[in-house]
Amino acid sequence: MLDLKLIERDFESAKSKLAKKGVNEALLNELKERFAALKDAKRAFEEKRAQQKSLSKEFGAYKAQGKDISELKEQLDALKSEISTLESSVQEIESGLQELAFAIPNFPDDSVPEGLSEDDNLELKKVLEPKEFSFTPKEHWELAELNGWIDFERGVKLAKSRFALLKSDAAKLERALINFFLDFNAKSGFAEVCPPVLNNSSMLLGTGQLPKFGDDLFKIEGEDLYLIPTAEVPLTNIYNNEILQESELPQLLTAYTPCFRKEAGSAGRDTRGIIRQHQFDKVEMVAIAHPDRSDKIFEMMVQNASDILSALGLPHRLVDLCGGDLGFSAARTIDLEVWLPGQNKYREISSVSNMRDFQARRAKIRFKDGKKNSLVHTLNGSALAVGRTLIAIMENYQNEDGTIDIPEVLKPYMNRNI
RNA sequence: GGACAGUUGGGUGAGUUGGCUGAAACCACACCCCUGCUAAGGGUGCGUACUCUAACGGGUACCGAGGGUUCGAAUCCCUCACUGUCCGCCA
């Protein structure tokens, strides 16, 4: 959620910032109007309420002294109905305003490139050269079939479409990658945690998945619980509604969790293979940071994800997302795209974002900033998406006969020397 | 899942015959004084959010959440959530 006072104070700049993200300015105008209306309504209510309180005190005193209270009672009865009208009007305006405010995305940073779609994203740099194959490299699902690594049919049987069953070395690689990522992140200073993968609605509101994107979430029937779409949700919300000491910042956290997404809008895209699944494994980094330090930490997180890919020998590039492609809660995002020789293109494997104080305001995550409490900055990024790393390894490490080599750094994790 | 008990400020914990309690006391924390050495004693301050004021200082909301009774509710009633204990079940 954005700072409504800031929008009120500097309306024009707020408008232009959000225009970069494609937000309709009528929405902002309405927000401003409702905010002003709320203030007026509140003031009226508080005035009457103060009156009621002091008269009620008098009422008590009169009664104790045995004085006549009928006149006072009359006044108070009138006040009472007046107040309840004012109060419900405040509530109505407030909930409408809240709903509106929750639906407005974060401001993009000034450095974010202009643009409406992923075509306008800015490539920052390439790391490692894609290797030349002496044969036509296969796509991962072909390799999966050849090696008996992925059973697509039975995955569907067990659940539904877009679920898969990993077998053999693929299952082992999946586990090896998780361990490798967690160890790598630990060396970079991230503390490992293992959070619940079901979170309640208030946490999903805190990180911005709700109320706008509920359709993308799997919900538990009859409970206020959702399967998390990313470990960003539990990790960021660990300090939901808390006030940290400044000395406790930054909190650098990492976790492996499965992630669950309905992705209702993505039907027809990437239907073959395991690029886009309803359930996938991911190792996530989250930082709870002092506002002055979040840019530095952002760079560190991007570097960390890139270093992991380099350690695996996977060619990749860094892409600065343009305003239109930026996620709802993000002020700045750099995507890491890994080279897939089978598809002959770069595909997203990690996304590192600085949310600034957007999530912190929603989730009420603050720190003692001298005498007062200030909002922290929150950041998150994948390090890395496990399934997509598996795909990248399959495609980049394939041999002409369809066999797949294991990257050196993973061999210790596979209990294998060659 | 069943029974009982509870949910108050950073922590412990009073307050539950409705008004004088947004909230005692203690601890923690901050500053000051005393003292002079790793003991202690004394004083002051110390919840969050919004809002009015040039400022001093006011006002409103919040005692798990939501609703109700009442002139007035942390205190009474209802619903829900959570925590604890015992029982049941279980990796």
XYZ file of C-alpha atoms (C1' of nucleotides) in Angstrom:
509
model
C 0.000 0.000 0.000
C 1.162 3.480 -0.782
C 1.381 6.302 1.702
C -1.917 8.125 1.272
C -0.581 11.263 2.890
C 2.239 11.332 0.390
C -0.196 11.019 -2.489
C -2.270 13.806 -1.027
C 0.726 16.079 -0.555
C 2.307 15.515 -3.937
C -0.522 14.394 -6.118
C 0.990 15.249 -9.483
C 4.200 13.349 -8.968
C 2.266 10.347 -7.667
C 0.179 10.447 -10.810
C 3.160 10.486 -13.119
C 4.922 7.715 -11.232
C 1.929 5.429 -11.419
C 1.365 6.275 -15.059
C 4.643 4.483 -15.680
C 3.000 1.378 -14.305
C -0.084 1.905 -16.382
C -2.409 2.981 -13.583
C -5.519 4.858 -14.618
C -5.451 8.352 -13.187
C -9.191 8.413 -12.527
C -8.494 5.817 -9.872
C -6.079 8.171 -8.183
C -8.465 11.077 -8.327
C -11.060 8.988 -6.611
C -8.582 7.924 -3.998
C -7.781 11.508 -3.202
C -11.423 12.472 -2.952
C -12.262 9.633 -0.639
C -9.287 10.369 1.544
C -10.484 13.940 2.002
C -14.021 12.713 2.663
C -12.732 10.346 5.309
C -10.961 13.138 7.111
C -14.087 15.266 7.225
C -16.243 12.408 8.397
C -13.771 11.489 11.088
C -13.547 15.011 12.377
C -17.331 15.276 12.655
C -17.526 11.975 14.456
C -14.741 12.754 16.897
C -16.269 16.076 17.826
C -19.585 14.519 18.750
C -17.923 11.673 20.491
C -15.906 13.998 22.702
C -19.109 15.762 23.600
C -20.765 12.498 24.466
C -17.929 11.416 26.678
C -17.877 14.550 28.759
C -21.668 14.647 29.102
C -21.685 11.004 30.122
C -19.276 11.818 32.899
C -21.560 14.572 34.062
C -24.442 12.153 33.892
C -22.673 9.818 36.273
C -21.866 12.638 38.665
C -25.451 13.929 38.642
C -26.749 10.513 39.356
C -24.388 10.040 42.257
C -25.551 13.338 43.720
C -29.174 12.437 43.161
C -29.742 15.359 40.791
C -32.284 15.363 38.034
C -30.912 13.656 34.950
C -33.856 13.673 32.602
C -32.661 16.661 30.596
C -29.153 15.282 30.227
C -30.522 11.952 29.220
C -32.516 13.546 26.478
C -29.432 15.306 25.138
C -27.417 12.132 25.279
C -30.038 10.071 23.537
C -30.031 12.546 20.688
C -26.243 12.528 20.552
C -26.206 8.781 20.528
C -28.191 8.387 17.346
C -26.265 11.192 15.721
C -23.005 9.485 16.578
C -24.032 6.110 15.286
C -24.918 7.692 11.944
C -21.572 9.468 11.798
C -19.734 6.337 12.794
C -21.251 4.153 10.141
C -20.501 6.770 7.541
C -16.861 6.817 8.656
C -16.729 3.039 8.429
C -18.250 3.010 5.004
C -15.828 5.573 3.623
C -12.921 3.858 5.303
C -13.594 0.407 3.923
C -14.117 1.805 0.443
C -10.886 3.734 0.683
C -9.056 0.704 2.002
C -10.256 -1.444 -0.838
C -9.184 1.156 -3.361
C -5.808 1.723 -1.719
C -5.046 -1.986 -1.598
C -5.633 -2.207 -5.332
C -3.083 0.431 -6.292
C 0.395 -0.852 -7.131
C 3.700 0.394 -5.796
C 5.542 3.375 -7.271
C 8.307 2.302 -9.646
C 11.782 3.669 -8.921
C 12.875 6.608 -11.064
C 15.547 4.412 -12.634
C 12.981 1.928 -13.960
C 12.853 1.944 -17.781
C 9.717 3.277 -19.450
C 7.637 0.710 -21.263
C 4.462 -1.302 -21.163
C 5.475 -4.886 -21.898
C 8.414 -7.227 -21.558
C 9.627 -6.066 -24.968
C 10.639 -2.815 -23.294
C 12.774 -4.468 -20.631
C 16.398 -3.464 -20.588
C 19.141 -6.064 -20.854
C 21.885 -5.112 -18.394
C 24.472 -7.767 -19.100
C 25.160 -11.298 -20.195
C 27.129 -13.733 -18.063
C 28.851 -16.764 -19.617
C 28.683 -17.547 -23.333
C 26.160 -20.160 -24.466
C 28.102 -23.166 -25.677
C 28.062 -24.276 -29.289
C 26.467 -27.649 -29.894
C 27.641 -29.895 -32.734
C 24.090 -31.216 -32.959
C 20.647 -29.731 -32.578
C 20.004 -29.496 -28.849
C 16.745 -31.003 -27.644
C 14.125 -29.402 -25.461
C 13.881 -30.557 -21.894
C 10.738 -32.611 -22.260
C 12.328 -34.717 -24.998
C 15.340 -35.284 -22.775
C 13.013 -36.079 -19.890
C 11.316 -38.771 -21.956
C 14.593 -40.215 -23.210
C 16.014 -40.520 -19.708
C 12.810 -41.479 -17.923
C 13.185 -38.461 -15.702
C 9.704 -36.992 -15.780
C 6.404 -38.864 -15.852
C 3.950 -36.290 -17.136
C 0.959 -38.626 -17.464
C 1.126 -39.958 -13.942
C 1.658 -36.485 -12.520
C -1.609 -35.513 -14.159
C -3.285 -38.664 -12.902
C -2.270 -37.916 -9.338
C -3.436 -34.321 -9.445
C -4.401 -32.640 -12.684
C -2.802 -30.984 -15.662
C 0.342 -28.977 -14.940
C 1.499 -31.373 -12.249
C 4.423 -33.700 -12.918
C 6.210 -36.615 -11.310
C 10.009 -36.436 -11.190
C 11.819 -39.746 -11.215
C 15.261 -41.230 -11.141
C 18.135 -38.720 -11.366
C 15.696 -35.878 -11.918
C 14.249 -36.446 -8.447
C 17.768 -36.623 -7.045
C 18.836 -33.508 -8.923
C 15.848 -31.636 -7.585
C 16.938 -32.444 -4.048
C 20.592 -31.754 -4.807
C 19.735 -28.343 -6.203
C 17.683 -27.414 -3.143
C 20.567 -28.307 -0.852
C 23.114 -26.598 -3.056
C 21.074 -23.388 -3.181
C 20.492 -23.318 0.561
C 24.172 -23.884 1.287
C 25.162 -21.227 -1.220
C 22.757 -18.698 0.301
C 23.987 -19.539 3.784
C 27.521 -18.676 2.706
C 26.197 -15.356 1.449
C 24.818 -14.589 4.882
C 21.220 -15.753 4.617
C 19.760 -17.589 7.609
C 17.824 -20.692 6.680
C 14.282 -21.112 7.894
C 11.525 -23.587 7.159
C 8.155 -21.844 7.190
C 4.546 -23.025 6.967
C 3.460 -23.360 3.353
C -0.125 -22.561 4.275
C -0.570 -18.935 5.253
C -3.671 -17.014 6.304
C -5.300 -14.208 4.362
C -3.842 -11.457 6.475
C -0.297 -12.500 5.502
C -1.216 -12.624 1.817
C -2.670 -9.163 2.177
C 0.588 -8.038 3.739
C 2.732 -9.031 0.789
C 0.187 -7.924 -1.805
C -1.164 -11.187 -3.279
C -4.555 -10.326 -1.798
C -7.030 -8.823 -2.358
C -6.275 -8.395 -6.056
C -4.809 -11.722 -7.076
C -6.833 -14.233 -5.115
C -7.714 -16.086 -8.294
C -4.104 -17.196 -8.672
C -4.069 -18.858 -5.263
C -5.086 -22.304 -4.082
C -7.353 -21.870 -1.073
C -8.105 -24.473 1.561
C -11.816 -25.077 1.674
C -13.523 -23.931 4.840
C -10.364 -22.410 6.308
C -8.707 -19.036 6.156
C -5.620 -20.656 4.634
C -3.923 -20.502 1.272
C -1.097 -22.532 -0.250
C 1.725 -20.049 -0.638
C 2.582 -18.972 -4.200
C 6.131 -18.164 -3.028
C 8.155 -18.289 0.182
C 8.234 -14.507 -0.049
C 4.877 -14.584 1.741
C 5.850 -16.396 4.949
C 9.382 -15.003 5.066
C 8.412 -11.368 4.662
C 5.539 -11.744 7.108
C 7.650 -13.279 9.860
C 7.798 -9.781 11.309
C 4.248 -8.828 10.374
C 2.903 -6.262 12.838
C 6.167 -6.092 14.766
C 8.637 -3.382 15.637
C 12.269 -4.429 15.236
C 15.284 -2.863 16.867
C 17.486 -1.042 14.380
C 20.331 -3.356 15.401
C 18.297 -6.344 14.219
C 18.430 -5.074 10.629
C 18.976 -6.377 8.113
C 17.308 -9.743 8.417
C 18.553 -11.935 5.586
C 16.471 -15.063 5.254
C 16.361 -18.020 2.912
C 14.008 -20.944 2.678
C 13.154 -23.829 0.452
C 9.436 -24.338 -0.089
C 7.157 -25.751 -2.706
C 5.063 -23.015 -4.318
C 1.532 -23.274 -5.621
C -0.019 -21.115 -8.306
C -3.217 -21.383 -10.263
C -2.023 -18.921 -12.899
C -5.524 -18.794 -14.267
C -4.503 -16.374 -16.981
C -1.707 -18.450 -18.430
C -3.667 -21.196 -20.156
C -2.001 -22.197 -23.369
C 1.464 -20.938 -22.469
C 4.276 -23.403 -21.921
C 1.959 -26.368 -21.850
C 4.733 -28.828 -22.640
C 7.283 -29.746 -20.038
C 7.634 -28.345 -16.562
C 8.320 -24.675 -17.225
C 4.947 -23.640 -15.856
C 3.460 -25.882 -13.198
C 0.840 -25.481 -10.492
C 3.380 -26.767 -7.983
C 7.089 -26.053 -8.119
C 10.059 -25.903 -5.786
C 11.873 -22.692 -5.104
C 14.589 -21.455 -2.788
C 13.847 -17.883 -1.876
C 15.856 -15.017 -0.404
C 14.121 -12.320 1.621
C 15.624 -9.241 3.224
C 14.067 -7.002 5.842
C 16.218 -3.929 5.536
C 16.864 -0.440 6.791
C 15.545 1.956 4.110
C 19.015 3.447 3.615
C 20.508 0.039 2.911
C 17.969 -1.580 0.634
C 19.684 -0.572 -2.617
C 22.936 -2.199 -1.529
C 21.151 -5.339 -0.433
C 19.239 -5.445 -3.685
C 22.504 -5.474 -5.632
C 23.890 -8.158 -3.369
C 20.852 -10.356 -3.914
C 21.032 -9.991 -7.697
C 24.731 -10.815 -7.573
C 24.078 -13.828 -5.379
C 21.518 -15.301 -7.779
C 23.858 -14.643 -10.695
C 26.757 -16.274 -8.859
C 24.726 -19.414 -8.301
C 24.028 -19.696 -12.013
C 27.692 -19.117 -12.762
C 28.703 -21.788 -10.255
C 26.434 -24.183 -12.133
C 28.007 -23.077 -15.407
C 24.701 -21.800 -16.746
C 24.804 -18.853 -19.190
C 22.343 -16.162 -18.249
C 21.521 -12.495 -18.570
C 20.258 -9.762 -16.274
C 17.198 -7.806 -17.306
C 15.919 -4.582 -15.776
C 12.124 -4.749 -15.882
C 10.282 -1.779 -17.353
C 7.397 -0.078 -15.554
C 4.681 -2.016 -17.326
C 6.251 -5.405 -16.629
C 6.950 -4.699 -12.972
C 4.980 -6.704 -10.416
C 2.249 -5.161 -8.328
C 4.283 -4.652 -5.162
C 7.692 -4.021 -6.703
C 9.499 -0.693 -7.086
C 12.372 -2.266 -8.975
C 12.938 -5.747 -10.341
C 15.843 -7.412 -12.054
C 15.077 -10.720 -13.680
C 17.729 -13.353 -14.269
C 17.109 -15.289 -17.446
C 18.907 -18.537 -18.086
C 19.898 -19.724 -21.532
C 17.886 -22.686 -22.793
C 19.593 -24.086 -25.915
C 16.645 -26.394 -26.650
C 14.303 -23.420 -26.840
C 17.083 -21.229 -28.207
C 16.180 -18.397 -25.867
C 16.621 -16.930 -22.411
C 13.916 -17.784 -19.869
C 13.245 -16.316 -16.446
C 14.781 -18.317 -13.603
C 14.936 -15.696 -10.877
C 13.352 -12.384 -10.118
C 14.833 -10.066 -7.517
C 12.706 -7.163 -6.328
C 12.926 -4.225 -3.991
C 9.465 -3.528 -2.605
C 10.660 -0.497 -0.636
C 8.099 0.234 2.106
C 5.067 -0.968 0.120
C 4.735 -4.349 1.820
C 6.008 -3.009 5.129
C 3.142 -0.525 5.252
C 0.579 -3.223 4.543
C 2.172 -5.715 6.891
C 3.077 -3.097 9.520
C 6.728 -4.088 9.712
C 8.596 -1.279 11.459
C 11.832 -0.603 13.264
C 12.850 1.730 16.081
C 14.293 4.662 14.190
C 15.671 6.672 17.067
C 12.611 7.856 18.948
C 10.031 7.052 16.308
C 8.983 3.966 14.414
C 9.707 3.794 10.697
C 8.764 1.316 8.026
C 11.415 -1.129 6.869
C 12.133 -1.995 3.260
C 11.453 -5.526 2.098
C 13.194 -7.336 -0.733
C 12.923 -10.769 -2.188
C 14.335 -12.884 -4.949
C 14.588 -16.463 -6.064
C 17.856 -18.252 -5.589
C 16.699 -20.098 -7.494
C 13.605 -21.622 -9.069
C 14.493 -25.302 -8.753
C 12.432 -26.807 -11.568
C 13.642 -24.284 -14.090
C 17.225 -24.850 -13.009
C 16.674 -28.535 -13.625
C 15.446 -27.687 -17.110
C 18.477 -25.459 -17.716
C 20.844 -28.214 -16.617
C 19.117 -30.750 -18.831
C 19.308 -28.540 -21.901
C 22.789 -27.087 -21.310
C 24.432 -30.324 -20.182
C 22.909 -32.643 -22.778
C 24.973 -34.887 -25.022
C 24.160 -35.940 -28.544
C 22.865 -39.336 -27.386
C 20.424 -37.647 -25.011
C 22.361 -38.355 -21.827
C 22.855 -35.507 -19.406
C 26.015 -34.618 -17.498
C 25.885 -33.522 -13.898
C 27.475 -30.113 -13.128
C 30.647 -30.446 -11.057
C 29.342 -28.499 -8.049
C 26.339 -30.800 -7.761
C 28.239 -34.063 -7.755
C 28.891 -34.020 -4.002
C 25.163 -33.515 -3.531
C 24.382 -36.521 -5.726
C 26.695 -38.886 -3.862
C 28.593 -39.381 -7.059
C 32.139 -38.688 -8.148
C 31.968 -38.743 -11.916
C -12.292 -33.775 17.540
C -14.183 -33.439 23.281
C -13.768 -30.852 28.293
C -12.071 -26.857 31.158
C -9.104 -22.287 31.539
C -7.256 -18.027 29.419
C -6.264 -13.742 25.565
C -4.530 -6.308 28.878
C 1.323 -1.771 27.013
C 8.582 -4.392 24.973
C 8.134 -8.477 29.134
C 5.696 -10.203 33.869
C 1.046 -8.861 35.567
C -3.256 -5.800 38.437
C -8.004 -4.271 37.050
C -13.975 -8.326 35.525
C -20.060 -5.661 41.948
C -19.848 -0.959 34.376
C -17.995 5.761 35.075
C -12.388 8.370 39.221
C -8.060 3.061 34.323
C -5.337 3.862 28.114
C -4.700 1.152 32.011
C -1.466 0.020 39.008
C 3.011 -2.469 40.228
C 7.482 -4.751 38.858
C 11.174 -5.736 35.020
C 13.470 -4.019 30.638
C 14.847 0.544 28.112
C 16.425 6.072 27.889
C 18.177 10.395 30.331
C 19.691 12.835 34.917
C 21.671 12.872 40.062
C 24.624 10.504 43.759
C 28.791 7.567 44.047
C 33.549 5.972 42.352
C 34.251 0.969 40.511
C 32.416 -3.244 37.648
C 27.573 -3.788 43.701
C 23.988 -0.292 44.787
C 20.740 4.098 45.794
C 17.517 8.327 44.106
C 14.725 11.182 40.192
C 12.284 11.647 35.411
C 10.503 9.643 30.959
C 8.699 5.466 28.424
C 2.173 1.788 23.975
C 0.272 2.389 18.762
C -2.366 5.109 15.078
C -4.992 9.276 13.414
C -6.033 14.372 14.301
C -6.083 19.865 16.129
C -2.192 23.668 17.599
C 3.125 28.408 15.886
C 4.174 26.035 20.462
C 2.701 24.464 25.471
C -0.921 21.175 25.131
C -5.513 18.962 23.500
C -9.051 15.389 20.952
C -10.469 10.393 18.923
C -9.695 5.152 18.300
C -7.400 0.631 20.124
C -7.238 -3.905 26.634
C -7.503 -11.175 20.703
C -11.455 -9.977 16.301
C -16.474 -8.695 15.160
C -21.350 -7.581 16.863
C -24.893 -6.320 21.029
C -26.795 -4.092 25.858
C -26.077 0.950 28.211
C -26.252 7.958 28.951
C -21.370 5.429 29.549
C -17.759 -1.137 28.669
C -11.080 -3.693 29.319
C -15.206 -4.713 32.715
C -22.074 -7.483 31.105
C -24.149 -10.621 26.644
C -23.409 -13.237 21.707
C -20.301 -15.139 17.625
C -15.499 -16.291 15.898
C -10.106 -16.856 16.222
C -5.973 -18.084 18.947
C -3.167 -19.959 23.364
C -2.744 -23.363 27.605
C -4.021 -27.987 30.226
C -6.333 -32.889 30.233
C -8.513 -36.697 26.956
C -8.795 -38.806 21.869
C -5.973 -39.355 17.258
C -1.349 -39.150 14.819
C 4.196 -38.447 11.385
